[in-house]
Short mmCIF file of C-alpha atoms in Angstrom, two decimals:
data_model
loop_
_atom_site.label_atom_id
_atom_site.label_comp_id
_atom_site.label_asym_id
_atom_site.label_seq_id
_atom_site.Cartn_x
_atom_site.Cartn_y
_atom_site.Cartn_z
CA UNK A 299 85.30 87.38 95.02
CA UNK A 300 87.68 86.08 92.09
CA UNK A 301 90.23 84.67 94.66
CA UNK A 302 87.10 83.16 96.70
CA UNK A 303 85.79 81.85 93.56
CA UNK A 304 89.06 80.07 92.24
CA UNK A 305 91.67 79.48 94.68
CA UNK A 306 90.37 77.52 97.47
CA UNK A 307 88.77 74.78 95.06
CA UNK A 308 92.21 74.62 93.10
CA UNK A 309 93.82 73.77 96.48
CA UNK A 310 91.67 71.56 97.31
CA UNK A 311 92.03 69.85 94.08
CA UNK A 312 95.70 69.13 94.73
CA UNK A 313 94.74 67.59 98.11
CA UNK A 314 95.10 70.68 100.78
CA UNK A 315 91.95 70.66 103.37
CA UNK A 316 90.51 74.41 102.87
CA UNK A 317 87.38 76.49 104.95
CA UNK A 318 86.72 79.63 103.93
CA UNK A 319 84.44 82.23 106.24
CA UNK A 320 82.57 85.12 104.75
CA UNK A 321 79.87 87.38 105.72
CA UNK A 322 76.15 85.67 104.59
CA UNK A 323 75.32 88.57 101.88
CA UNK A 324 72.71 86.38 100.22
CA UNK A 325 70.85 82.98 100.91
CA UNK A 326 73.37 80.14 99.30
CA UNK A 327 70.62 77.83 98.97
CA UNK A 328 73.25 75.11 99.52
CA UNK A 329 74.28 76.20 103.03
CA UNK A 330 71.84 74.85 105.69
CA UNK A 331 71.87 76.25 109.24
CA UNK A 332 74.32 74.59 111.56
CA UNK A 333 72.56 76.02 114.73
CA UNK A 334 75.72 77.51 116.40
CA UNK A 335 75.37 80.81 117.58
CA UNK A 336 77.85 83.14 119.09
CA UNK A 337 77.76 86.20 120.92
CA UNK A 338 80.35 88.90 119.59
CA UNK A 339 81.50 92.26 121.20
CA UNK A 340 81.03 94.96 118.28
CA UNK A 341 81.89 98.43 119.24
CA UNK A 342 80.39 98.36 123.09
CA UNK A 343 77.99 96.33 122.04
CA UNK A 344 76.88 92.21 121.98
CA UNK A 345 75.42 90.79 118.90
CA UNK A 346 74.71 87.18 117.94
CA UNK A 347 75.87 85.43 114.80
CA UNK A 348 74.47 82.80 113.58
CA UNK A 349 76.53 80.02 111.21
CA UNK A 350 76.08 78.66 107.94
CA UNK A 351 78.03 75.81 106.20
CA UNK A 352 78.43 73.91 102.53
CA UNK A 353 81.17 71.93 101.08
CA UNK A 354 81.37 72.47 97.41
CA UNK A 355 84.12 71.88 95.27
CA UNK A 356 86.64 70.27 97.96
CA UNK A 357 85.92 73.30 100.09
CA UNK A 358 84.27 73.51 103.02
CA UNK A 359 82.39 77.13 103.16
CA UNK A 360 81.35 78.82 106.73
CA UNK A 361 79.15 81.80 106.03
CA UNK A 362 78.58 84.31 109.00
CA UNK A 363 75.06 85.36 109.36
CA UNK A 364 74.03 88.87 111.08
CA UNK A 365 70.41 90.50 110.08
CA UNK A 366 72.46 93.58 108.73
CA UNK A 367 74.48 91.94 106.04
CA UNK A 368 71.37 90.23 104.51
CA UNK A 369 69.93 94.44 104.59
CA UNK A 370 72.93 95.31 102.74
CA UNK A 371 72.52 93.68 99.45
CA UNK A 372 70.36 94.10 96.18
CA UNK A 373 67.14 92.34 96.28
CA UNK A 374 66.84 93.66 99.84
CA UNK A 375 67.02 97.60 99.95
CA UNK A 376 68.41 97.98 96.42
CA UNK A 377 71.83 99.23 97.89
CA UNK A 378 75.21 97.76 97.15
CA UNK A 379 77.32 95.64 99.67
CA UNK A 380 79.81 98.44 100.59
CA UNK A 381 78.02 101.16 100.44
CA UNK A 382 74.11 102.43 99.63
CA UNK A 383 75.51 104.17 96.26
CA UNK A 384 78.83 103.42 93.79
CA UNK A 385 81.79 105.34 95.54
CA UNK A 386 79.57 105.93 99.05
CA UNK A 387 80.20 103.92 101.79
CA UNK A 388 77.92 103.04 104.63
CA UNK A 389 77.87 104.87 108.06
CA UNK A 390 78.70 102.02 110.14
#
């Protein structure tokens, strides 16, 4: 998160061009909908992500949306991103 956070804007800043692409684990009320969907192989099976997209700071950020990561967070099901309790991690 700290490298997220700091480094891309600080390269943009001395003129590189810089995208990051994360997992969508909350809303980013600055990222609107870009409409492109994708179909992606996951362990035998096909599920569609959807992408998301801001440019703040110099950077241009591409979020990756999936029902399940939005489930994954607090707010949602009270659980932590990597796992549903400190030191646990998810099944999947």
């Amino acid at each position: 998160g700290d490298v997220l956070g700091g480094l891309p804007p600080a390269m943009a800043a001395i003129g590189h061009r810089v995208m990051t692409v994360s997992p969508r684990y909350d809303q980013y009320k600055d990222a609107w909908d870009t409409g492109v969907t994708i179909q992606v192989k996951v362990g035998g099976k096909i599920e569609t992500v959807r992408f998301f997209h801001c440019h703040k700071r110099g950077v241009d950020r591409v979020f990756v949306d999936h029902p399940l990561f939005l489930e994954k967070v607090w707010g949602k099901t009270a659980s932590k991103i990597y796992g549903p309790m400190a030191g646990e991690d998810y099944t999947d």
